[in-house]
mmCIF file of C-alpha atoms (C1' of nucleotides) in Angstrom:
data_model
loop_
_atom_site.group_PDB
_atom_site.id
_atom_site.type_symbol
_atom_site.label_atom_id
_atom_site.label_comp_id
_atom_site.label_asym_id
_atom_site.label_seq_id
_atom_site.Cartn_x
_atom_site.Cartn_y
_atom_site.Cartn_z
ATOM 1 C CA MET Z 142 13.450 -28.295 -8.482
ATOM 2 C CA LYS Z 143 12.800 -24.707 -7.265
ATOM 3 C CA PRO Z 144 12.935 -24.462 -3.425
ATOM 4 C CA LYS Z 145 9.178 -24.770 -3.141
ATOM 5 C CA ALA Z 146 7.875 -21.203 -3.018
ATOM 6 C CA THR Z 147 5.577 -20.967 -0.015
ATOM 7 C CA ALA Z 148 3.044 -18.698 -1.720
ATOM 8 C CA GLY Z 149 2.105 -18.446 -5.378
ATOM 9 C CA ALA Z 150 5.492 -17.057 -6.339
ATOM 10 C CA ALA Z 151 5.025 -16.113 -9.966
ATOM 11 C CA ALA Z 152 8.668 -16.461 -11.026
ATOM 12 C CA THR Z 153 9.302 -12.723 -11.202
ATOM 13 C CA GLU Z 154 12.083 -13.056 -13.702
ATOM 14 C CA ASP Z 155 15.159 -15.212 -13.420
ATOM 15 C CA ASP Z 156 14.853 -17.495 -10.463
ATOM 16 C CA ALA Z 157 13.637 -15.655 -7.336
ATOM 17 C CA PRO Z 158 12.487 -17.083 -4.041
ATOM 18 C CA ARG Z 159 9.438 -15.593 -2.363
ATOM 19 C CA PRO Z 160 9.882 -11.785 -2.454
ATOM 20 C CA LEU Z 161 9.940 -10.083 0.916
ATOM 21 C CA ASP Z 162 7.290 -7.826 2.357
ATOM 22 C CA HIS Z 163 8.736 -4.329 2.588
ATOM 23 C CA GLY Z 164 6.018 -3.602 5.120
ATOM 24 C CA ALA Z 165 7.212 -1.217 7.757
ATOM 25 C CA LEU Z 166 9.577 0.465 5.295
ATOM 26 C CA ASP Z 167 6.951 1.332 2.731
ATOM 27 C CA GLU Z 168 6.326 4.771 4.173
ATOM 28 C CA VAL Z 169 9.978 5.663 4.704
ATOM 29 C CA LEU Z 170 10.766 8.110 1.950
ATOM 30 C CA GLY Z 171 14.514 7.546 2.060
ATOM 31 C CA TYR Z 172 14.025 3.810 1.639
ATOM 32 C CA GLN Z 173 11.844 4.267 -1.429
ATOM 33 C CA LEU Z 174 14.453 6.651 -2.758
ATOM 34 C CA SER Z 175 17.192 4.039 -2.420
ATOM 35 C CA LEU Z 176 15.163 1.330 -4.104
ATOM 36 C CA ALA Z 177 14.194 3.614 -6.980
ATOM 37 C CA ASP Z 178 17.842 4.446 -7.498
ATOM 38 C CA VAL Z 179 18.606 0.925 -8.726
ATOM 39 C CA PRO Z 180 16.540 0.904 -11.943
ATOM 40 C CA SER Z 181 17.362 4.573 -12.447
ATOM 41 C CA LYS Z 182 21.094 3.884 -12.487
ATOM 42 C CA ARG Z 183 20.599 0.857 -14.692
ATOM 43 C CA LEU Z 184 18.836 2.948 -17.326
ATOM 44 C CA TYR Z 185 21.402 5.713 -17.001
ATOM 45 C CA PHE Z 186 24.309 3.393 -17.708
ATOM 46 C CA LYS Z 187 22.519 1.758 -20.587
ATOM 47 C CA HIS Z 188 21.722 5.008 -22.379
ATOM 48 C CA ILE Z 189 24.471 7.414 -21.335
ATOM 49 C CA GLY Z 190 27.006 6.082 -18.832
ATOM 50 C CA THR Z 191 28.382 3.186 -20.853
ATOM 51 C CA PRO Z 192 28.195 4.646 -24.383
ATOM 52 C CA PHE Z 193 29.823 7.941 -23.376
ATOM 53 C CA ARG Z 194 32.019 6.620 -20.560
ATOM 54 C CA LEU Z 195 30.537 9.113 -18.108
ATOM 55 C CA ARG Z 196 29.696 8.394 -14.515
ATOM 56 C CA PRO Z 197 26.501 10.063 -13.281
ATOM 57 C CA VAL Z 198 28.401 12.798 -11.472
ATOM 58 C CA GLU Z 199 30.577 13.474 -14.508
ATOM 59 C CA TYR Z 200 27.560 13.775 -16.741
ATOM 60 C CA SER Z 201 25.977 16.144 -14.222
ATOM 61 C CA LEU Z 202 29.087 18.297 -14.129
ATOM 62 C CA LEU Z 203 29.285 18.641 -17.891
ATOM 63 C CA VAL Z 204 25.594 19.443 -18.293
ATOM 64 C CA LEU Z 205 25.691 21.925 -15.421
ATOM 65 C CA VAL Z 206 28.529 23.823 -17.062
ATOM 66 C CA LEU Z 207 26.708 23.694 -20.382
ATOM 67 C CA SER Z 208 23.453 24.907 -18.811
ATOM 68 C CA ASN Z 209 25.184 27.855 -17.224
ATOM 69 C CA GLY Z 210 26.868 29.235 -20.266
ATOM 70 C CA ASN Z 211 30.399 28.142 -19.379
ATOM 71 C CA ASP Z 212 30.333 30.703 -16.589
ATOM 72 C CA VAL Z 213 30.789 28.549 -13.520
ATOM 73 C CA THR Z 214 33.259 28.263 -10.654
ATOM 74 C CA GLN Z 215 34.345 25.102 -8.858
ATOM 75 C CA LYS Z 216 32.753 26.388 -5.693
ATOM 76 C CA GLN Z 217 29.407 26.626 -7.434
ATOM 77 C CA LEU Z 218 29.691 23.137 -8.890
ATOM 78 C CA GLY Z 219 30.625 21.680 -5.523
ATOM 79 C CA GLN Z 220 27.628 23.252 -3.864
ATOM 80 C CA ALA Z 221 25.188 22.312 -6.587
ATOM 81 C CA LEU Z 222 26.143 18.646 -6.320
ATOM 82 C CA SER Z 223 27.159 18.548 -2.649
ATOM 83 C CA LEU Z 224 30.678 17.495 -3.540
ATOM 84 C CA PRO Z 225 33.585 18.058 -1.153
ATOM 85 C CA ALA Z 226 36.216 20.268 -2.789
ATOM 86 C CA PRO Z 227 38.960 17.588 -2.958
ATOM 87 C CA ASN Z 228 36.693 15.150 -4.776
ATOM 88 C CA LEU Z 229 35.677 17.811 -7.238
ATOM 89 C CA THR Z 230 39.317 18.597 -7.938
ATOM 90 C CA ILE Z 231 39.999 14.964 -8.831
ATOM 91 C CA LEU Z 232 36.845 14.691 -10.938
ATOM 92 C CA LEU Z 233 37.715 17.804 -12.899
ATOM 93 C CA ASP Z 234 41.324 16.614 -13.302
ATOM 94 C CA LYS Z 235 40.009 13.490 -15.003
ATOM 95 C CA LEU Z 236 37.645 15.438 -17.259
ATOM 96 C CA ALA Z 237 40.456 17.823 -18.118
ATOM 97 C CA GLU Z 238 42.779 14.909 -18.992
ATOM 98 C CA ARG Z 239 40.133 13.732 -21.435
ATOM 99 C CA GLY Z 240 40.093 17.200 -22.941
ATOM 100 C CA LEU Z 241 36.465 17.817 -22.049
ATOM 101 C CA ILE Z 242 36.877 20.819 -19.748
ATOM 102 C CA ALA Z 243 39.452 23.509 -19.040
ATOM 103 C CA ARG Z 244 40.062 25.669 -15.988
ATOM 104 C CA GLU Z 245 40.851 29.366 -15.965
ATOM 105 C CA ARG Z 246 41.809 31.462 -12.978
ATOM 106 C CA SER Z 247 39.534 34.431 -12.435
ATOM 107 C CA ASP Z 248 41.057 37.806 -13.187
ATOM 108 C CA VAL Z 249 39.100 39.593 -10.479
ATOM 109 C CA ASP Z 250 39.863 36.987 -7.794
ATOM 110 C CA ARG Z 251 42.918 34.866 -8.427
ATOM 111 C CA ARG Z 252 41.736 32.190 -5.981
ATOM 112 C CA VAL Z 253 38.735 31.279 -8.102
ATOM 113 C CA GLN Z 254 38.837 28.692 -10.869
ATOM 114 C CA HIS Z 255 36.355 29.062 -13.679
ATOM 115 C CA VAL Z 256 35.340 25.845 -15.427
ATOM 116 C CA ARG Z 257 34.422 25.824 -19.084
ATOM 117 C CA LEU Z 258 33.732 23.116 -21.623
ATOM 118 C CA THR Z 259 36.164 22.628 -24.485
ATOM 119 C CA ALA Z 260 34.789 22.218 -27.981
ATOM 120 C CA SER Z 261 34.819 18.438 -27.644
ATOM 121 C CA GLY Z 262 33.396 18.695 -24.130
ATOM 122 C CA THR Z 263 30.523 20.742 -25.443
ATOM 123 C CA ARG Z 264 29.928 18.236 -28.193
ATOM 124 C CA LEU Z 265 29.988 15.288 -25.786
ATOM 125 C CA ALA Z 266 27.684 16.994 -23.290
ATOM 126 C CA ARG Z 267 25.195 17.761 -26.044
ATOM 127 C CA GLU Z 268 25.337 14.257 -27.490
ATOM 128 C CA ALA Z 269 24.935 12.654 -24.093
ATOM 129 C CA HIS Z 270 22.087 14.913 -23.166
ATOM 130 C CA ALA Z 271 20.377 14.147 -26.451
ATOM 131 C CA CYS Z 272 19.982 10.579 -25.165
ATOM 132 C CA VAL Z 273 17.856 11.689 -22.243
ATOM 133 C CA PRO Z 274 14.488 11.483 -24.026
ATOM 134 C CA ALA Z 275 15.090 7.863 -25.042
ATOM 135 C CA MET Z 276 16.165 7.032 -21.501
ATOM 136 C CA GLU Z 277 13.200 8.767 -19.912
ATOM 137 C CA ARG Z 278 10.841 7.075 -22.327
ATOM 138 C CA GLU Z 279 11.828 3.726 -20.840
ATOM 139 C CA TRP Z 280 9.986 4.615 -17.656
ATOM 140 C CA SER Z 281 6.745 4.627 -19.589
ATOM 141 C CA GLY Z 282 6.034 1.007 -18.734
ATOM 142 C CA LEU Z 283 5.936 1.984 -15.070
ATOM 143 C CA LEU Z 284 4.953 5.652 -15.035
ATOM 144 C CA SER Z 285 2.828 7.846 -17.271
ATOM 145 C CA ALA Z 286 4.233 11.128 -18.567
ATOM 146 C CA GLN Z 287 2.096 12.976 -16.043
ATOM 147 C CA GLU Z 288 3.311 10.827 -13.181
ATOM 148 C CA LYS Z 289 6.905 11.382 -14.256
ATOM 149 C CA ALA Z 290 6.486 15.140 -14.366
ATOM 150 C CA LEU Z 291 4.772 15.074 -10.991
ATOM 151 C CA LEU Z 292 7.512 12.900 -9.544
ATOM 152 C CA ALA Z 293 10.215 15.231 -10.832
ATOM 153 C CA ARG Z 294 8.401 18.181 -9.302
ATOM 154 C CA LEU Z 295 7.989 16.489 -5.922
ATOM 155 C CA LEU Z 296 11.634 15.423 -5.832
ATOM 156 C CA ARG Z 297 12.635 18.992 -6.594
ATOM 157 C CA LYS Z 298 10.565 20.198 -3.673
ATOM 158 C CA MET Z 299 12.077 17.519 -1.505
ATOM 159 C CA ALA Z 300 15.535 18.846 -2.295
ATOM 160 C CA GLY Z 301 14.295 22.289 -1.340
ATOM 161 C CA ARG Z 302 14.356 23.874 -4.778
ATOM 162 C CA SER Z 303 11.049 24.941 -6.224
ATOM 163 C CA MET I 250 32.987 41.332 0.194
ATOM 164 C CA LYS I 251 30.938 38.536 -1.470
ATOM 165 C CA PRO I 252 32.112 37.794 -5.052
ATOM 166 C CA LYS I 253 29.394 40.008 -6.478
ATOM 167 C CA ALA I 254 26.410 37.751 -7.109
ATOM 168 C CA THR I 255 25.181 38.471 -10.598
ATOM 169 C CA ALA I 256 21.499 38.002 -9.779
ATOM 170 C CA GLY I 257 19.635 38.662 -6.551
ATOM 171 C CA ALA I 258 21.426 35.905 -4.645
ATOM 172 C CA ALA I 259 19.485 35.721 -1.392
ATOM 173 C CA ALA I 260 22.251 34.267 0.818
ATOM 174 C CA THR I 261 20.705 30.791 0.975
ATOM 175 C CA GLU I 262 22.330 29.892 4.261
ATOM 176 C CA ASP I 263 25.981 30.014 5.152
ATOM 177 C CA ASP I 264 27.873 31.865 2.488
ATOM 178 C CA ALA I 265 26.940 30.694 -0.989
ATOM 179 C CA PRO I 266 27.851 32.184 -4.327
ATOM 180 C CA ARG I 267 25.222 32.472 -7.000
ATOM 181 C CA PRO I 268 23.440 29.094 -7.169
ATOM 182 C CA LEU I 269 23.603 27.339 -10.497
ATOM 183 C CA ASP I 270 20.769 26.784 -12.914
ATOM 184 C CA HIS I 271 20.051 23.068 -13.031
ATOM 185 C CA GLY I 272 18.361 23.750 -16.337
ATOM 186 C CA ALA I 273 18.749 20.848 -18.698
ATOM 187 C CA LEU I 274 18.874 18.381 -15.812
ATOM 188 C CA ASP I 275 15.566 19.357 -14.291
ATOM 189 C CA GLU I 276 13.647 16.718 -16.203
ATOM 190 C CA VAL I 277 16.134 13.921 -15.628
ATOM 191 C CA LEU I 278 14.537 11.720 -13.026
ATOM 192 C CA GLY I 279 17.775 10.114 -11.893
ATOM 193 C CA TYR I 280 19.321 13.515 -11.291
ATOM 194 C CA GLN I 281 16.427 14.642 -9.103
ATOM 195 C CA LEU I 282 16.712 11.360 -7.277
ATOM 196 C CA SER I 283 20.381 11.974 -6.479
ATOM 197 C CA LEU I 284 19.776 15.497 -5.264
ATOM 198 C CA ALA I 285 16.876 14.430 -3.062
ATOM 199 C CA ASP I 286 19.073 11.780 -1.526
ATOM 200 C CA VAL I 287 21.218 14.391 0.214
ATOM 201 C CA PRO I 288 18.633 15.864 2.629
ATOM 202 C CA SER I 289 17.079 12.427 3.002
ATOM 203 C CA LYS I 290 20.348 10.933 4.247
ATOM 204 C CA ARG I 291 20.944 13.936 6.487
ATOM 205 C CA LEU I 292 17.600 13.437 8.219
ATOM 206 C CA TYR I 293 18.152 9.694 8.438
ATOM 207 C CA PHE I 294 21.477 10.084 10.240
ATOM 208 C CA LYS I 295 20.087 12.708 12.565
ATOM 209 C CA HIS I 296 17.115 10.632 13.688
ATOM 210 C CA ILE I 297 18.247 7.025 13.327
ATOM 211 C CA GLY I 298 21.716 6.480 11.899
ATOM 212 C CA THR I 299 23.758 8.329 14.507
ATOM 213 C CA PRO I 300 21.713 7.565 17.637
ATOM 214 C CA PHE I 301 21.470 3.826 16.883
ATOM 215 C CA ARG I 302 24.764 3.418 15.031
ATOM 216 C CA LEU I 303 23.018 1.959 12.003
ATOM 217 C CA ARG I 304 23.876 2.654 8.415
ATOM 218 C CA PRO I 305 20.882 2.930 6.086
ATOM 219 C CA VAL I 306 21.384 -0.555 4.716
ATOM 220 C CA GLU I 307 21.755 -2.029 8.210
ATOM 221 C CA TYR I 308 18.547 -0.390 9.337
ATOM 222 C CA SER I 309 16.798 -1.720 6.241
ATOM 223 C CA LEU I 310 18.043 -5.242 6.917
ATOM 224 C CA LEU I 311 16.825 -5.258 10.514
ATOM 225 C CA VAL I 312 13.410 -3.862 9.656
ATOM 226 C CA LEU I 313 13.021 -6.249 6.735
ATOM 227 C CA VAL I 314 13.649 -9.224 8.992
ATOM 228 C CA LEU I 315 11.270 -7.792 11.560
ATOM 229 C CA SER I 316 8.578 -7.140 8.953
ATOM 230 C CA ASN I 317 8.789 -10.685 7.707
ATOM 231 C CA GLY I 318 8.378 -12.483 10.984
ATOM 232 C CA ASN I 319 11.987 -13.608 11.346
ATOM 233 C CA ASP I 320 11.399 -15.956 8.454
ATOM 234 C CA VAL I 321 13.881 -14.740 5.912
ATOM 235 C CA THR I 322 16.849 -16.129 4.008
ATOM 236 C CA GLN I 323 19.979 -14.298 2.955
ATOM 237 C CA LYS I 324 19.030 -14.810 -0.660
ATOM 238 C CA GLN I 325 15.761 -12.968 -0.079
ATOM 239 C CA LEU I 326 17.470 -10.088 1.698
ATOM 240 C CA GLY I 327 20.038 -9.752 -1.042
ATOM 241 C CA GLN I 328 17.375 -9.554 -3.710
ATOM 242 C CA ALA I 329 15.148 -7.149 -1.806
ATOM 243 C CA LEU I 330 18.003 -4.673 -1.420
ATOM 244 C CA SER I 331 19.970 -5.513 -4.567
ATOM 245 C CA LEU I 332 23.003 -6.483 -2.521
ATOM 246 C CA PRO I 333 25.679 -8.793 -3.941
ATOM 247 C CA ALA I 334 25.994 -11.912 -1.770
ATOM 248 C CA PRO I 335 29.536 -11.177 -0.504
ATOM 249 C CA ASN I 336 28.561 -7.737 0.739
ATOM 250 C CA LEU I 337 25.546 -9.130 2.501
ATOM 251 C CA THR I 338 27.714 -11.724 4.233
ATOM 252 C CA ILE I 339 29.966 -9.007 5.642
ATOM 253 C CA LEU I 340 27.025 -6.832 6.684
ATOM 254 C CA LEU I 341 25.368 -9.705 8.511
ATOM 255 C CA ASP I 342 28.680 -10.682 10.125
ATOM 256 C CA LYS I 343 28.866 -7.197 11.644
ATOM 257 C CA LEU I 344 25.258 -7.277 12.839
ATOM 258 C CA ALA I 345 25.841 -10.731 14.309
ATOM 259 C CA GLU I 346 28.980 -9.512 16.137
ATOM 260 C CA ARG I 347 26.818 -6.837 17.721
ATOM 261 C CA GLY I 348 24.410 -9.531 18.795
ATOM 262 C CA LEU I 349 21.556 -8.114 16.751
ATOM 263 C CA ILE I 350 20.936 -11.043 14.414
ATOM 264 C CA ALA I 351 21.653 -14.763 14.304
ATOM 265 C CA ARG I 352 21.871 -17.202 11.405
ATOM 266 C CA GLU I 353 20.438 -20.701 11.301
ATOM 267 C CA ARG I 354 20.955 -23.279 8.606
ATOM 268 C CA SER I 355 17.734 -24.525 7.071
ATOM 269 C CA ASP I 356 16.831 -28.104 7.949
ATOM 270 C CA VAL I 357 15.190 -28.774 4.604
ATOM 271 C CA ASP I 358 18.086 -27.319 2.573
ATOM 272 C CA ARG I 359 21.397 -27.168 4.369
ATOM 273 C CA ARG I 360 22.741 -24.553 1.945
ATOM 274 C CA VAL I 361 20.245 -21.926 3.041
ATOM 275 C CA GLN I 362 20.867 -19.549 5.923
ATOM 276 C CA HIS I 363 17.849 -18.206 7.761
ATOM 277 C CA VAL I 364 18.314 -14.822 9.398
ATOM 278 C CA ARG I 365 16.448 -13.927 12.554
ATOM 279 C CA LEU I 366 16.638 -11.044 15.013
ATOM 280 C CA THR I 367 17.903 -11.713 18.518
ATOM 281 C CA ALA I 368 15.960 -10.254 21.438
ATOM 282 C CA SER I 369 18.175 -7.169 21.491
ATOM 283 C CA GLY I 370 18.046 -6.952 17.704
ATOM 284 C CA THR I 371 14.278 -6.940 17.846
ATOM 285 C CA ARG I 372 14.341 -4.252 20.490
ATOM 286 C CA LEU I 373 16.769 -2.088 18.517
ATOM 287 C CA ALA I 374 14.828 -2.483 15.279
ATOM 288 C CA ARG I 375 11.605 -1.471 17.026
ATOM 289 C CA GLU I 376 13.200 1.509 18.770
ATOM 290 C CA ALA I 377 14.840 2.704 15.587
ATOM 291 C CA HIS I 378 11.681 2.316 13.588
ATOM 292 C CA ALA I 379 9.758 4.235 16.240
ATOM 293 C CA CYS I 380 11.826 7.273 15.239
ATOM 294 C CA VAL I 381 10.486 7.223 11.701
ATOM 295 C CA PRO I 382 7.437 9.432 12.352
ATOM 296 C CA ALA I 383 9.586 12.202 13.851
ATOM 297 C CA MET I 384 11.968 11.935 10.921
ATOM 298 C CA GLU I 385 9.224 11.959 8.331
ATOM 299 C CA ARG I 386 7.575 14.918 10.016
ATOM 300 C CA GLU I 387 10.646 16.986 9.243
ATOM 301 C CA TRP I 388 9.719 16.934 5.582
ATOM 302 C CA SER I 389 6.599 18.912 6.384
ATOM 303 C CA GLY I 390 8.326 22.227 5.721
ATOM 304 C CA LEU I 391 8.838 21.113 2.146
ATOM 305 C CA LEU I 392 6.082 18.611 1.432
ATOM 306 C CA SER I 393 2.528 18.175 2.671
ATOM 307 C CA ALA I 394 1.401 14.808 4.011
ATOM 308 C CA GLN I 395 -0.490 14.231 0.772
ATOM 309 C CA GLU I 396 2.538 15.057 -1.329
ATOM 310 C CA LYS I 397 4.683 12.723 0.745
ATOM 311 C CA ALA I 398 2.251 9.836 0.361
ATOM 312 C CA LEU I 399 2.013 10.517 -3.355
ATOM 313 C CA LEU I 400 5.785 10.668 -3.650
ATOM 314 C CA ALA I 401 6.196 7.357 -1.831
ATOM 315 C CA ARG I 402 3.648 5.766 -4.122
ATOM 316 C CA LEU I 403 5.303 7.073 -7.275
ATOM 317 C CA LEU I 404 8.741 5.944 -6.122
ATOM 318 C CA ARG I 405 7.311 2.504 -5.429
ATOM 319 C CA LYS I 406 5.944 2.359 -8.966
ATOM 320 C CA MET I 407 9.285 3.544 -10.274
ATOM 321 C CA ALA I 408 10.952 0.595 -8.579
ATOM 322 C CA GLY I 409 8.401 -1.663 -10.207
ATOM 323 C CA ARG I 410 6.487 -2.678 -7.104
ATOM 324 C CA SER I 411 2.879 -1.567 -6.876
ATOM 325 C "C1'" DT F 95 42.027 36.045 9.385
ATOM 326 C "C1'" DA F 96 38.978 33.841 5.942
ATOM 327 C "C1'" DT F 97 38.380 31.688 1.373
ATOM 328 C "C1'" DT F 98 39.370 28.870 -3.033
ATOM 329 C "C1'" DG F 99 41.372 25.224 -4.461
ATOM 330 C "C1'" DT F 100 45.044 21.413 -4.133
ATOM 331 C "C1'" DT F 101 47.639 17.491 -2.135
ATOM 332 C "C1'" DA F 102 47.954 13.494 0.571
ATOM 333 C "C1'" DT F 103 45.699 9.995 2.755
ATOM 334 C "C1'" DA F 104 42.571 6.987 4.987
ATOM 335 C "C1'" DC F 105 38.179 4.852 5.069
ATOM 336 C "C1'" DT F 106 34.163 2.902 3.281
ATOM 337 C "C1'" DC F 107 31.418 0.881 -0.312
ATOM 338 C "C1'" DT F 108 30.868 -2.048 -4.120
ATOM 339 C "C1'" DA F 109 31.956 -5.592 -7.354
ATOM 340 C "C1'" DT F 110 34.294 -9.917 -9.072
ATOM 341 C "C1'" DA F 111 36.460 -14.315 -8.915
ATOM 342 C "C1'" DA F 112 37.392 -18.492 -6.657
ATOM 343 C "C1'" DC F 113 36.035 -21.626 -3.152
ATOM 344 C "C1'" DT F 114 32.941 -24.809 0.133
ATOM 345 C "C1'" DA F 115 28.950 -27.345 1.056
ATOM 346 C "C1'" DT F 116 25.071 -28.855 -0.284
ATOM 347 C "C1'" DA F 117 21.406 -30.245 -3.784
ATOM 348 C "C1'" DT U 189 25.678 -29.451 -12.909
ATOM 349 C "C1'" DA U 190 23.514 -25.682 -10.297
ATOM 350 C "C1'" DT U 191 22.678 -23.029 -6.032
ATOM 351 C "C1'" DA U 192 23.482 -20.571 -1.175
ATOM 352 C "C1'" DG U 193 26.742 -18.673 1.046
ATOM 353 C "C1'" DT U 194 31.720 -17.561 2.157
ATOM 354 C "C1'" DT U 195 36.519 -15.843 1.515
ATOM 355 C "C1'" DA U 196 39.810 -12.930 -0.549
ATOM 356 C "C1'" DT U 197 40.771 -9.036 -2.996
ATOM 357 C "C1'" DA U 198 40.705 -5.128 -5.937
ATOM 358 C "C1'" DG U 199 38.619 -0.969 -7.461
ATOM 359 C "C1'" DA U 200 35.719 3.027 -6.923
ATOM 360 C "C1'" DG U 201 33.586 6.396 -4.022
ATOM 361 C "C1'" DT U 202 33.786 9.554 -0.037
ATOM 362 C "C1'" DA U 203 35.616 12.195 3.690
ATOM 363 C "C1'" DT U 204 39.227 14.744 6.529
ATOM 364 C "C1'" DA U 205 43.324 17.237 7.521
ATOM 365 C "C1'" DA U 206 47.125 19.987 6.150
ATOM 366 C "C1'" DC U 207 48.807 23.116 2.819
ATOM 367 C "C1'" DA U 208 49.385 27.109 -0.927
ATOM 368 C "C1'" DA U 209 47.846 31.157 -2.885
ATOM 369 C "C1'" DT U 210 45.021 34.983 -2.607
ATOM 370 C "C1'" DA U 211 41.788 38.219 -0.505
#
DNA sequence: TATTGTTATACTCTATAACTATA
DNA sequence: TATAGTTATAGAGTATAACAATA
């Protein structure tokens, strides 16, 4: 049946017509970034997102608070993840409803909200983060450990930190 | 005034409180990918998105059609960019309204829609793509040409093509 | 007067289900 | 019965403006 497959289309997986030539886009860094995001998200949801009911940004928030010793303000979180303040407010509201984080007004500056993990938030963040090695290992079919480390380093430079 | 800045916060740019430690997330590839996406999108909109009124996905569609000799079906485009069919339909409707692309039913299989660039679509795609070198050059403050090429190659492997 | 955070709201993006027409 | 594409629609993500409290 299959359409006919002009070239020697090797049935990539499911069905699949002839795959396109990405040609002119192959050197556009942002394009490669977008394409790489697809399998990355897929692995994330498999290992962390679905089991722990955490969206990528929620996971990032929890681990950022954890990594900074529960001494973090909303302003800092917003800047670290490039989140507009209103979105962050909603995100933190949801995490607070689930009992994962709590907010405390600063004593030295009453405008500032400190964010800290609750006991169960700390537990969840640790458990979720413990799944990272298994997730990262799944790249091994495509990238060696050295390539992965190199890639992480280059992406860090790209984002201007390093 | 400034909150106080525990460490030697070097006033990154505008204001900026003490930047957070990304600590535990530094080895999570998907996290680095998300962070790198921010400056990447910023440069894209500066050089291509805003001047040509093209969203990233629209630009990708036009250049993909161009790179494949106007011989492309919607199915192929959807798979190349991981776009659900209904979204692709809407995207192509908009590009067709702007007179950039046209659809033609296949003669051998009347279900299939071929997508081709109109004359003005071809022109726009070429003009937009001609801005890529200037855009890519802006990474030079952060990455060398070698690092960029290496990064592109690693991202391609990550996406399973290469 | 400027800043942190909140509220309200609108806009876009993405995903799913149901449908048409072809095969 | 299966596939390419469309329509309709709902849900999630993102951005902006106006406001409250504090500095």
